[in-house]
Coordinates of C-alpha atoms and ligand atoms in Angstrom, one line a residue:
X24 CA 85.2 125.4 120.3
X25 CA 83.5 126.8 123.6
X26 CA 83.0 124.4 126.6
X27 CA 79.5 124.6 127.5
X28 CA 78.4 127.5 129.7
X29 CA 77.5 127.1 133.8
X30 CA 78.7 123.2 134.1
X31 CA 82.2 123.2 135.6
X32 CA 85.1 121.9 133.4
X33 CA 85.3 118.1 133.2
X34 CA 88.3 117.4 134.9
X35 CA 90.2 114.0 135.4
X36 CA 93.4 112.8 137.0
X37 CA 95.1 109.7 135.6
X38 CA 97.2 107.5 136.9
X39 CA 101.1 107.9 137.2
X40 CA 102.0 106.0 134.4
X41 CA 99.6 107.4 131.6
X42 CA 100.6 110.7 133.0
X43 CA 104.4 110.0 132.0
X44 CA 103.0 108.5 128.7
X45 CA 101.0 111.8 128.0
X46 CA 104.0 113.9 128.6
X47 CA 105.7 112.1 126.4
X48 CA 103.8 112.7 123.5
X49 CA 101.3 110.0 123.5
X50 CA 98.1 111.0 122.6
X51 CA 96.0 108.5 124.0
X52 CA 94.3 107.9 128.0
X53 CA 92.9 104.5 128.6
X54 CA 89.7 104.6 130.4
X55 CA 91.5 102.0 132.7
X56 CA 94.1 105.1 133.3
X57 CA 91.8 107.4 134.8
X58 CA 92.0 107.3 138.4
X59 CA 89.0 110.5 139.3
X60 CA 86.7 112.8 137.7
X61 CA 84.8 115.7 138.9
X62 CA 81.3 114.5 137.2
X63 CA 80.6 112.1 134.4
X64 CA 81.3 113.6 131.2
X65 CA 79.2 114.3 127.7
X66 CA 80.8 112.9 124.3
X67 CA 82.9 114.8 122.5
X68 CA 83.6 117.6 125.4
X69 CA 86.6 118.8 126.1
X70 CA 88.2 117.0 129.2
X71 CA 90.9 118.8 131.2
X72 CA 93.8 116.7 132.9
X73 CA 95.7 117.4 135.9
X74 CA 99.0 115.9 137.0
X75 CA 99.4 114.0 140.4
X76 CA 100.1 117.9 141.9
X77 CA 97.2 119.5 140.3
X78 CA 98.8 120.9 137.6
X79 CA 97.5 120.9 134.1
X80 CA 98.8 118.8 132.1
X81 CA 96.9 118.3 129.0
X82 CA 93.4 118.7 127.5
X83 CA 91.4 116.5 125.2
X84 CA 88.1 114.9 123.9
X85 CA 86.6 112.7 126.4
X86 CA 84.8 109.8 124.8
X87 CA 82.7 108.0 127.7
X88 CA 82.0 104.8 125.3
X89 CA 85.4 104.4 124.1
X90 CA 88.5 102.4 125.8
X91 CA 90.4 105.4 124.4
X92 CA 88.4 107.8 126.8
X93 CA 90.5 111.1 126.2
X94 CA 92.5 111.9 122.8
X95 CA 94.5 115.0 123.5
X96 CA 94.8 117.8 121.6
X97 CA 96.6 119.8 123.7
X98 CA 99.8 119.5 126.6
X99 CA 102.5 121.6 128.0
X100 CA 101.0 125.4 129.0
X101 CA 97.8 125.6 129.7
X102 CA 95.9 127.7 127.0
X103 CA 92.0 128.6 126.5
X104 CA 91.0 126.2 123.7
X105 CA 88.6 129.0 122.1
X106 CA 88.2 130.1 118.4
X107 CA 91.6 131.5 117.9
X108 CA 93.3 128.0 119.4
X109 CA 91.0 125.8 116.8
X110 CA 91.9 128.2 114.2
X111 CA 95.5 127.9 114.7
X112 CA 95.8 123.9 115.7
X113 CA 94.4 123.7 112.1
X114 CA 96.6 126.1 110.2
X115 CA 99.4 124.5 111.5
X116 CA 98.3 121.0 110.6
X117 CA 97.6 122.7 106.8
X118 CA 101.1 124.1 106.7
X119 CA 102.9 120.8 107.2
X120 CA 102.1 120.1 103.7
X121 CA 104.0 123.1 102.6
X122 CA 106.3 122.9 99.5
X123 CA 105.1 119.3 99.6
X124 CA 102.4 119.7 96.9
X125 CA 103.5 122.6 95.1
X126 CA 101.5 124.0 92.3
X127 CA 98.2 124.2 93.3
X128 CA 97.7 126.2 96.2
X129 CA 94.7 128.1 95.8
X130 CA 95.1 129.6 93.0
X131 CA 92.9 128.7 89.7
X132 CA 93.8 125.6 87.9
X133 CA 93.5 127.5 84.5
X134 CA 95.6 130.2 85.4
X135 CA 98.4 127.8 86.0
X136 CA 98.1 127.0 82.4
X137 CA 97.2 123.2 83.0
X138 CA 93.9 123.7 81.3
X139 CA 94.3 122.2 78.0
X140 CA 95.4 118.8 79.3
X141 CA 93.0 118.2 82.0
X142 CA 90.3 119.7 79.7
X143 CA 91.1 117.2 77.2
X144 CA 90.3 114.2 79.9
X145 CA 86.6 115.5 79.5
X146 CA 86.9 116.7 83.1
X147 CA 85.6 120.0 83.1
X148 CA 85.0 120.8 86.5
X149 CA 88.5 120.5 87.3
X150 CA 89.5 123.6 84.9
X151 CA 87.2 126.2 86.7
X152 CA 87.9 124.9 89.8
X153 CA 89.5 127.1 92.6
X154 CA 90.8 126.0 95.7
X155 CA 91.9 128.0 98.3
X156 CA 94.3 126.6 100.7
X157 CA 95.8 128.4 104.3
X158 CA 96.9 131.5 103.8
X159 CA 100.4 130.4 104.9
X160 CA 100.0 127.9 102.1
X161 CA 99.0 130.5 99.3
X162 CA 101.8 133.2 100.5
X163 CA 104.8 130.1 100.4
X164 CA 103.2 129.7 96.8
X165 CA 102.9 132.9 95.8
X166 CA 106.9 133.5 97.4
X167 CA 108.1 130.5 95.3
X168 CA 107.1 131.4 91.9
X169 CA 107.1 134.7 90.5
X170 CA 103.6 134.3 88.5
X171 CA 101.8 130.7 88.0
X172 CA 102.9 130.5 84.2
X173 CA 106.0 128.7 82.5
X174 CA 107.9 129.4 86.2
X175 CA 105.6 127.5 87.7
X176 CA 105.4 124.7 85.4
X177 CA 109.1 124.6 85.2
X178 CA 109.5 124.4 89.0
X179 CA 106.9 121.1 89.3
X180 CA 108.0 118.3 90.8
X181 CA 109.4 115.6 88.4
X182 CA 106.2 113.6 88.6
X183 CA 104.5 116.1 88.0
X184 CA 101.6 117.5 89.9
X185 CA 99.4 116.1 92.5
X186 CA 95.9 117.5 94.0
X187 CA 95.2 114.8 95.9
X188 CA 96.6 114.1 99.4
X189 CA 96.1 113.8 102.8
X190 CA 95.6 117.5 104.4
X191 CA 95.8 116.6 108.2
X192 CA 96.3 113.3 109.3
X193 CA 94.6 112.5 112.8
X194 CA 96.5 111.4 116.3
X195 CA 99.9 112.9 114.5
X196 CA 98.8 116.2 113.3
X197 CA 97.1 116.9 116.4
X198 CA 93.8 116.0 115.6
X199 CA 92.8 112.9 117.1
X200 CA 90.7 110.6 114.4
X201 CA 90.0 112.7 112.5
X202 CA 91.1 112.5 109.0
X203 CA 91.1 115.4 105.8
X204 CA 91.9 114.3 102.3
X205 CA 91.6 116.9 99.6
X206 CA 90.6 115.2 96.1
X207 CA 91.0 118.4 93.8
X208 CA 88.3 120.4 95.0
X209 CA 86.6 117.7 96.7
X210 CA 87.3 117.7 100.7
X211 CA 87.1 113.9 102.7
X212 CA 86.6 114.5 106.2
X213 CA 86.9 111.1 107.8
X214 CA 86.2 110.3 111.5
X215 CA 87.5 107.6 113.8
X216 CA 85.6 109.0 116.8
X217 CA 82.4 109.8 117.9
X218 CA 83.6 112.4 120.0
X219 CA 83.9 115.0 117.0
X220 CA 80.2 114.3 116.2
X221 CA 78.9 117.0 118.2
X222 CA 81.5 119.5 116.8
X223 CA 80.5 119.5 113.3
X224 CA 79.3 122.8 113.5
X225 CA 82.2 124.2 114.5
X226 CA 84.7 121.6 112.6
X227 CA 82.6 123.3 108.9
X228 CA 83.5 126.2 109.7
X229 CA 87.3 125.6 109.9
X230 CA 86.3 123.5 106.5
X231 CA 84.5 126.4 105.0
X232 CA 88.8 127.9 104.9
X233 CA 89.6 125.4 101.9
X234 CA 86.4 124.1 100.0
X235 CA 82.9 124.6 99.1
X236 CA 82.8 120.4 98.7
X237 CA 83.1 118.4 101.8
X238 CA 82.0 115.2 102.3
X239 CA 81.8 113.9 105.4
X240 CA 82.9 110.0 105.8
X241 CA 82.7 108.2 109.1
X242 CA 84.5 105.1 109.9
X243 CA 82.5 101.5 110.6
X244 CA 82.7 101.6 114.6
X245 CA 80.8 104.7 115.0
X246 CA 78.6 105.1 112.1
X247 CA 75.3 103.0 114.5
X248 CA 76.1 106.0 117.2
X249 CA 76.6 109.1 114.8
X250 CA 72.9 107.7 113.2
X251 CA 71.3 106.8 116.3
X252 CA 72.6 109.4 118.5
X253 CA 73.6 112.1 116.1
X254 CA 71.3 111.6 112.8
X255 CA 74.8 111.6 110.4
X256 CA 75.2 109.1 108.2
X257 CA 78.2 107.7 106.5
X258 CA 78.6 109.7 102.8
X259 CA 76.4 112.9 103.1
X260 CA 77.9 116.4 102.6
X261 CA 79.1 118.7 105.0
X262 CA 79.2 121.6 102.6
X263 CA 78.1 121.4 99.0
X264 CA 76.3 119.7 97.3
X265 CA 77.3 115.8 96.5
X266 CA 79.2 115.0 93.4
X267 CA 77.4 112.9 91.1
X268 CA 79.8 110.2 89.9
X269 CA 83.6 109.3 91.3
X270 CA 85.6 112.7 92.1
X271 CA 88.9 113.0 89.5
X272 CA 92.1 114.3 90.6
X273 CA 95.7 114.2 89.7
X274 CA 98.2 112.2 91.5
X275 CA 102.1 112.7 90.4
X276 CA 100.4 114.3 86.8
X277 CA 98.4 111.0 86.3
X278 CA 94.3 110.9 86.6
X279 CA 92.7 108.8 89.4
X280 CA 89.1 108.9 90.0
X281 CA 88.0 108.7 93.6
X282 CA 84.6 107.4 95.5
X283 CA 84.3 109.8 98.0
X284 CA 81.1 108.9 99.1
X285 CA 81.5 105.5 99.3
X286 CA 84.7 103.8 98.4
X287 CA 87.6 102.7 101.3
X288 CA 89.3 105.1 102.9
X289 CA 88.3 108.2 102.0
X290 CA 88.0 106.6 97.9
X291 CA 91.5 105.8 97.4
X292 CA 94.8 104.5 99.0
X293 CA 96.6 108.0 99.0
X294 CA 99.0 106.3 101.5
X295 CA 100.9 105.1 98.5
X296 CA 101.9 107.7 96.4
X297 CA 105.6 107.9 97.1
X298 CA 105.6 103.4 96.4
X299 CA 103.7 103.8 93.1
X300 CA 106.4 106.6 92.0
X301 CA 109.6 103.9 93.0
X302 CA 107.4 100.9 90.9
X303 CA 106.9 103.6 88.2
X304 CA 111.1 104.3 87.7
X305 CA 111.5 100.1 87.9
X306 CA 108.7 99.5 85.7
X307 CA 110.6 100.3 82.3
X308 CA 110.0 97.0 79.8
X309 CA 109.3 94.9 82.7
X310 CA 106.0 92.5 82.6
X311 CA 104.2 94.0 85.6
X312 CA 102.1 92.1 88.0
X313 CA 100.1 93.8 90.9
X314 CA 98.1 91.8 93.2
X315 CA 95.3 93.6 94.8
X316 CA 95.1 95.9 92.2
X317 CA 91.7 97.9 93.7
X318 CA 91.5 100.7 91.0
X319 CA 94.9 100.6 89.8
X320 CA 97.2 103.3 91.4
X321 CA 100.5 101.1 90.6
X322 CA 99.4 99.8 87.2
X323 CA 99.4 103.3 85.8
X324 CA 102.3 104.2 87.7
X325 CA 104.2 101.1 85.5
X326 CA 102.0 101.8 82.2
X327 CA 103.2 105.5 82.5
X328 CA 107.2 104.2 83.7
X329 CA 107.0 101.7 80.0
X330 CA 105.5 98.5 81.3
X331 CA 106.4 95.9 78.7
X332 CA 102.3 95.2 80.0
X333 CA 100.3 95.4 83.3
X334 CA 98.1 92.2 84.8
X335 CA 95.8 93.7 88.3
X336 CA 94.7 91.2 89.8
X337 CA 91.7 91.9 92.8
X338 CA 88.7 90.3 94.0
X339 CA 86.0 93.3 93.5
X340 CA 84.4 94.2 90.2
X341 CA 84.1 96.9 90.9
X342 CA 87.5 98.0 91.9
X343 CA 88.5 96.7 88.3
X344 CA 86.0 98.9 86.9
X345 CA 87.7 101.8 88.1
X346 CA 91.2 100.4 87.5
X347 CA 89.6 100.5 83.3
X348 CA 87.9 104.0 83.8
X349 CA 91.5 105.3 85.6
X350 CA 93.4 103.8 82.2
X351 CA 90.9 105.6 79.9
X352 CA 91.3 109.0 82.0
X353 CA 95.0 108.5 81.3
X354 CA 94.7 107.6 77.4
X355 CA 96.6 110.7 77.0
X356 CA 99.8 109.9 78.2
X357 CA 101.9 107.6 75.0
X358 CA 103.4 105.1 77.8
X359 CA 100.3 104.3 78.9
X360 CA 98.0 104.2 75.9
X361 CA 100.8 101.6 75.1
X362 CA 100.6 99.5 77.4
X363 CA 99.3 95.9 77.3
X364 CA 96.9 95.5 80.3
X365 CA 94.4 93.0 81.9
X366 CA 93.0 92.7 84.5
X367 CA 92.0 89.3 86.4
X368 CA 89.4 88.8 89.2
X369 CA 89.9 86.7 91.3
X370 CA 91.2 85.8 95.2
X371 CA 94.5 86.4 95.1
X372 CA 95.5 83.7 97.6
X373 CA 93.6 81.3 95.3
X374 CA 95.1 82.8 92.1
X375 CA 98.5 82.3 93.4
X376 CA 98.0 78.8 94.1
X377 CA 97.1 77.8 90.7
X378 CA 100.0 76.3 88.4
X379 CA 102.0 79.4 87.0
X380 CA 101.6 79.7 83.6
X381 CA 103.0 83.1 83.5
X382 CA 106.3 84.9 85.2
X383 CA 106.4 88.5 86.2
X384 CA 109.4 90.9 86.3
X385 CA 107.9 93.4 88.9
X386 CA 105.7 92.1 91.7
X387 CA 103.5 94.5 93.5
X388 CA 102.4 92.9 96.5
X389 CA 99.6 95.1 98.2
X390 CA 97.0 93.5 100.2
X391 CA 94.3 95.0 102.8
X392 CA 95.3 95.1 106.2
X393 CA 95.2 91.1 107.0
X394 CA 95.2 91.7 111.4
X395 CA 92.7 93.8 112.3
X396 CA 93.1 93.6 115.8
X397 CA 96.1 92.3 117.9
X398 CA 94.7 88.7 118.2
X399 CA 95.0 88.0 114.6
X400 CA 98.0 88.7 114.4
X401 CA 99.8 85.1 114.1
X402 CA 97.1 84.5 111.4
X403 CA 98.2 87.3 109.0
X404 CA 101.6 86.8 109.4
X405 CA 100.8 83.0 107.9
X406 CA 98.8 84.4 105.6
X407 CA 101.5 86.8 104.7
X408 CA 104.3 84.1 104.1
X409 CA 102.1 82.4 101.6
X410 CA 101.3 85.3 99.7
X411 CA 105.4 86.3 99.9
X412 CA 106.5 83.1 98.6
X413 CA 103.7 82.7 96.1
X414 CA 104.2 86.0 94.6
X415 CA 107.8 85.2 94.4
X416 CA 107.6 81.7 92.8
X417 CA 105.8 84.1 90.1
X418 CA 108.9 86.5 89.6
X419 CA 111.2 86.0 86.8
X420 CA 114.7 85.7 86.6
X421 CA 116.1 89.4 88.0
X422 CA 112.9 90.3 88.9
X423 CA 111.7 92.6 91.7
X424 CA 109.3 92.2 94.6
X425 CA 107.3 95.2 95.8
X426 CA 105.5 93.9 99.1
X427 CA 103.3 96.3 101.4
X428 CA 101.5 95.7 104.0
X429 CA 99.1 98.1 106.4
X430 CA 98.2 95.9 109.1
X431 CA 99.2 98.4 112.5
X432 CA 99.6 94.7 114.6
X433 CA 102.1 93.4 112.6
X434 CA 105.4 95.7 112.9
X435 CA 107.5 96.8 110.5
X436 CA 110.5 94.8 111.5
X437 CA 108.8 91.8 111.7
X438 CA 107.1 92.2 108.3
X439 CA 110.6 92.7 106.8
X440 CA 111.9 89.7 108.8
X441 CA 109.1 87.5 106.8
X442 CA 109.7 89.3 103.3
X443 CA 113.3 89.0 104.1
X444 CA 113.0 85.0 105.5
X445 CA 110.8 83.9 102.4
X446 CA 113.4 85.1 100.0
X447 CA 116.0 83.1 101.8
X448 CA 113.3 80.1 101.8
X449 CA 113.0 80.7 97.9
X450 CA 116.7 79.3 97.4
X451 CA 117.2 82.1 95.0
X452 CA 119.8 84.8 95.4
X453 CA 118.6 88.3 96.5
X454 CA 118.9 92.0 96.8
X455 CA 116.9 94.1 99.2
X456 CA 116.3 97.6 97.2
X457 CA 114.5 99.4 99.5
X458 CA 112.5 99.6 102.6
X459 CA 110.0 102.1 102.8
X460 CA 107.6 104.0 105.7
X461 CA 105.5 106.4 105.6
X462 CA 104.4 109.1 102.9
X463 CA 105.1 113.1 104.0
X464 CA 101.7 113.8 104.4
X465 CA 100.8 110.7 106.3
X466 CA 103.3 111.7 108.9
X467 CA 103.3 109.2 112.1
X468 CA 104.3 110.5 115.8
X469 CA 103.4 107.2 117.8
X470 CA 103.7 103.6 117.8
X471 CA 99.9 102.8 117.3
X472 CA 99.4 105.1 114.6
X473 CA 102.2 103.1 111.9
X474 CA 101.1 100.9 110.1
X475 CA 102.5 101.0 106.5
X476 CA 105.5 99.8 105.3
X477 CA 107.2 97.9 102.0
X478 CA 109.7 96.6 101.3
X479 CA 111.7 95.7 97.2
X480 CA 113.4 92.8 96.9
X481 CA 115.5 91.9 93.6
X482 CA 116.0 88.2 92.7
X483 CA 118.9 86.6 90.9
Ligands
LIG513 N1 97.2 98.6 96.0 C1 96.0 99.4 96.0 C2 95.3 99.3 97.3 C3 94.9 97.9 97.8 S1 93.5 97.9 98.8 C4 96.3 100.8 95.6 O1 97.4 101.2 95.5 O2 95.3 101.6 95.5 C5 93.2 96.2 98.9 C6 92.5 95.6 97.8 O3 92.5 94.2 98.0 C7 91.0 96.0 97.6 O4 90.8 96.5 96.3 C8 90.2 94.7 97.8 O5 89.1 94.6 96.9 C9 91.2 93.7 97.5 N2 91.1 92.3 98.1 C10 90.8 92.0 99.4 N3 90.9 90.7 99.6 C11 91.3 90.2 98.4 C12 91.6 88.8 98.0 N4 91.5 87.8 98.8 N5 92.0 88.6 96.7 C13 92.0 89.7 95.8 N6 91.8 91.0 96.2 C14 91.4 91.2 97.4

């Protein structure tokens, strides 16, 4: 991605401690960091920093209306960010996923001999479909199994396969807020930043690599500039032509439909793969409870693991909708055609305060991010206790708790510390099972950028 011609580099020095901070890794300069620059700069251009001796140190989008005014993309040697540098910075963001997802690295679904089932599900477009990955990806493939028959099958991960997953994840894949989720076929490219609104042109045709399908999603902060400045809007196509209903694709061998165009995220919480496959090997003949459901990722998950029945619980309609249409896609699969299920909706904080007519053996605690910025902070972490120590007033005898949460304000440690406080507070004896971070291909390389974690606690 060319500078533009004739105008002199932008160029900025920052102050002595953002410069140690950027060294370090960080990926962020403050605007209240910068300490000079040569002119004022254009959004989205590349911004080049010098150290306190006037060497390079680091180069980056500048954002002139953001408090984050430069997200870096590169530090260490300086190198000529040109076609072959964007082209590499995104192959080796693709290739993290290696050996991650196996099974479906550009090569056709059908040949892999997965046809019958998915064709079954009435979802055609997914047995014709062809996807091709990074090279790198297709060669490790192509190394690991001798054809994509029987070996290939045989070599699948226990859960079985998964097409949907986070291809390059932001700040900590090197590509500051930007965010590229693969839904089968289907490509998500979600952005955090106005300053890749100018690069679309060039950002497609690194897309045009993987998919003919790319939507283009952009998150609430900048969508007023990216349609007043930029004429994009929130939910139209970058290269295809829009799908006409929810986009389906396979998580761990089970059916989830996405809303790519409009549902949160990029249409579905991808972030919790590797929870839903631990509540799905705890689920067996357990009465399942999980509380902000949206369109029923863990229910399955316990339906499939032999759920002695599944209750989801959320405030949208809509997200219960789905949660029915992702139990019909899966009516396939014995466990989960089985499987008692409800669904219930209503506010979960209100629901939990109602006289509990009914005990659960598995809890799965999962509620939006309740501290959006620093400030509310104290609030959530009240609003977490009462939802801890309701949902575990709800738990049977030997029953396990399953609590997330994905507010980045409230850390890890001190979520735990609650979870693990409220359990004391229950005067029941307990276990903690597990305590679990991030999935692999949500990988985290700074503080700011965590923000999920759970944590399973077993009661006596
Ligand atoms: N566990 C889900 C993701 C949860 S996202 C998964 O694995 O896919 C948060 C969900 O909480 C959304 O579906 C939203 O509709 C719901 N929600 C938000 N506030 C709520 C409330 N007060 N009561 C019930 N549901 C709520």
């Amino acid at each position: 991605m060319s500078v533009q011609a004739k105008i002199p580099a932008l160029r900025l020095r920052v102050s002595a401690a953002a410069e140690s901070i950027v060294r370090a890794g960080h990926p962020w300069v403050f605007a209240a960091s910068v300490r000079g620059q040569n002119r004022p700069g254009k959004m989205g251009e590349l911004a080049v920093i010098y150290d306190r001796h006037d060497e390079f140190l680091a180069a980056g989008l500048f954002d002139p209306d953001s408090p984050i005014r430069v997200r870096i993309l590169h530090k260490g040697k300086p190198e000529p960010l040109n076609r072959a540098w964007w082209r590499r910075h995104w192959e080796a963001a693709l290739a993290r996923r290696e050996g991650l997802f196996e099974g479906h690295c550009g090569l056709r679904i059908a040949d892999c001999g997965f046809a019958g089932a998915v064709s079954e599900a009435g979802v055609s477009e997914l047995v014709s479909s062809e996807f091709p990955l990074a090279d790198s990806l297709i060669r490790s493939f192509r190394t690991g199994f001798a054809d994509c028959g029987l070996e290939a099958r045989q070599a699948m991960p226990v859960h079985g396969r998964t097409t949907g997953y986070r291809c390059i994840n932001g700040e900590s894949d090197g590509w500051p807020g930007l965010v590229l989720d693969r839904y089968d076929t289907t490509l998500v490219m979600k952005l955090y930043t106005a300053a890749w609104l100018p690069r679309l042109g060039e950002l497609e045709e690194l897309l045009a690599t993987l998919g003919d399908r790319v939507v283009l999603r952009l998150s609430r902060n900048i969508a007023a500039t990216a349609r007043e400045e930029f004429g994009i809007e929130d939910g139209q196509m970058l290269r295809g032509m829009a799908p006409e209903g929810p986009v389906v694709f396979l998580e761990s061998g089970l059916r989830f439909e996405a809303d790519v165009l409009r549902g949160q995220k990029t249409g579905f919480f991808l972030d919790q793969r590797e929870n839903r496959r631990h509540v799905e090997s705890l689920a067996a003949g357990r009465r399942v409870l999980n509380l902000f459901s949206y369109s029923g990722g863990f229910s399955l998950y316990a339906a499939r693991g032999g759920a002695a029945g599944v209750c989801s619980v959320d405030i949208s309609p809509r997200a219960l909708e789905a949660a029915e249409r992702n139990f019909a896609l899966n009516r396939d699969v014995p466990a989960v055609a089985a499987c008692p299920r409800e669904t219930a909706q209503a506010d979960v904080f209100c629901w939990l305060r109602e006289p509990a007519a009914r005990r659960f053996d598995l809890i799965v605690l999962d509620p939006p991010a309740l501290a959006k910025r620093a400030s509310e902070r104290e609030e959530a972490m009240r609003a977490y206790s009462r939802l801890l120590t309701g949902a575990m007033a709800r738990l049977n005898r030997n029953g396990m708790l399953v609590a997330a949460s994905c507010s980045a304000h409230v850390s890890a440690v001190d979520f735990f510390d609650l979870a693990r406080e409220a359990a004391r507070q229950s005067g029941r004896g307990y276990e903690e099972w597990l305590t679990t971070r991030h999935a692999p291909d949500h990988p985290v390389t700074y503080a700011e950028g965590e923000y999920l974690k759970c944590i399973y606690l077993r009661f006596r």
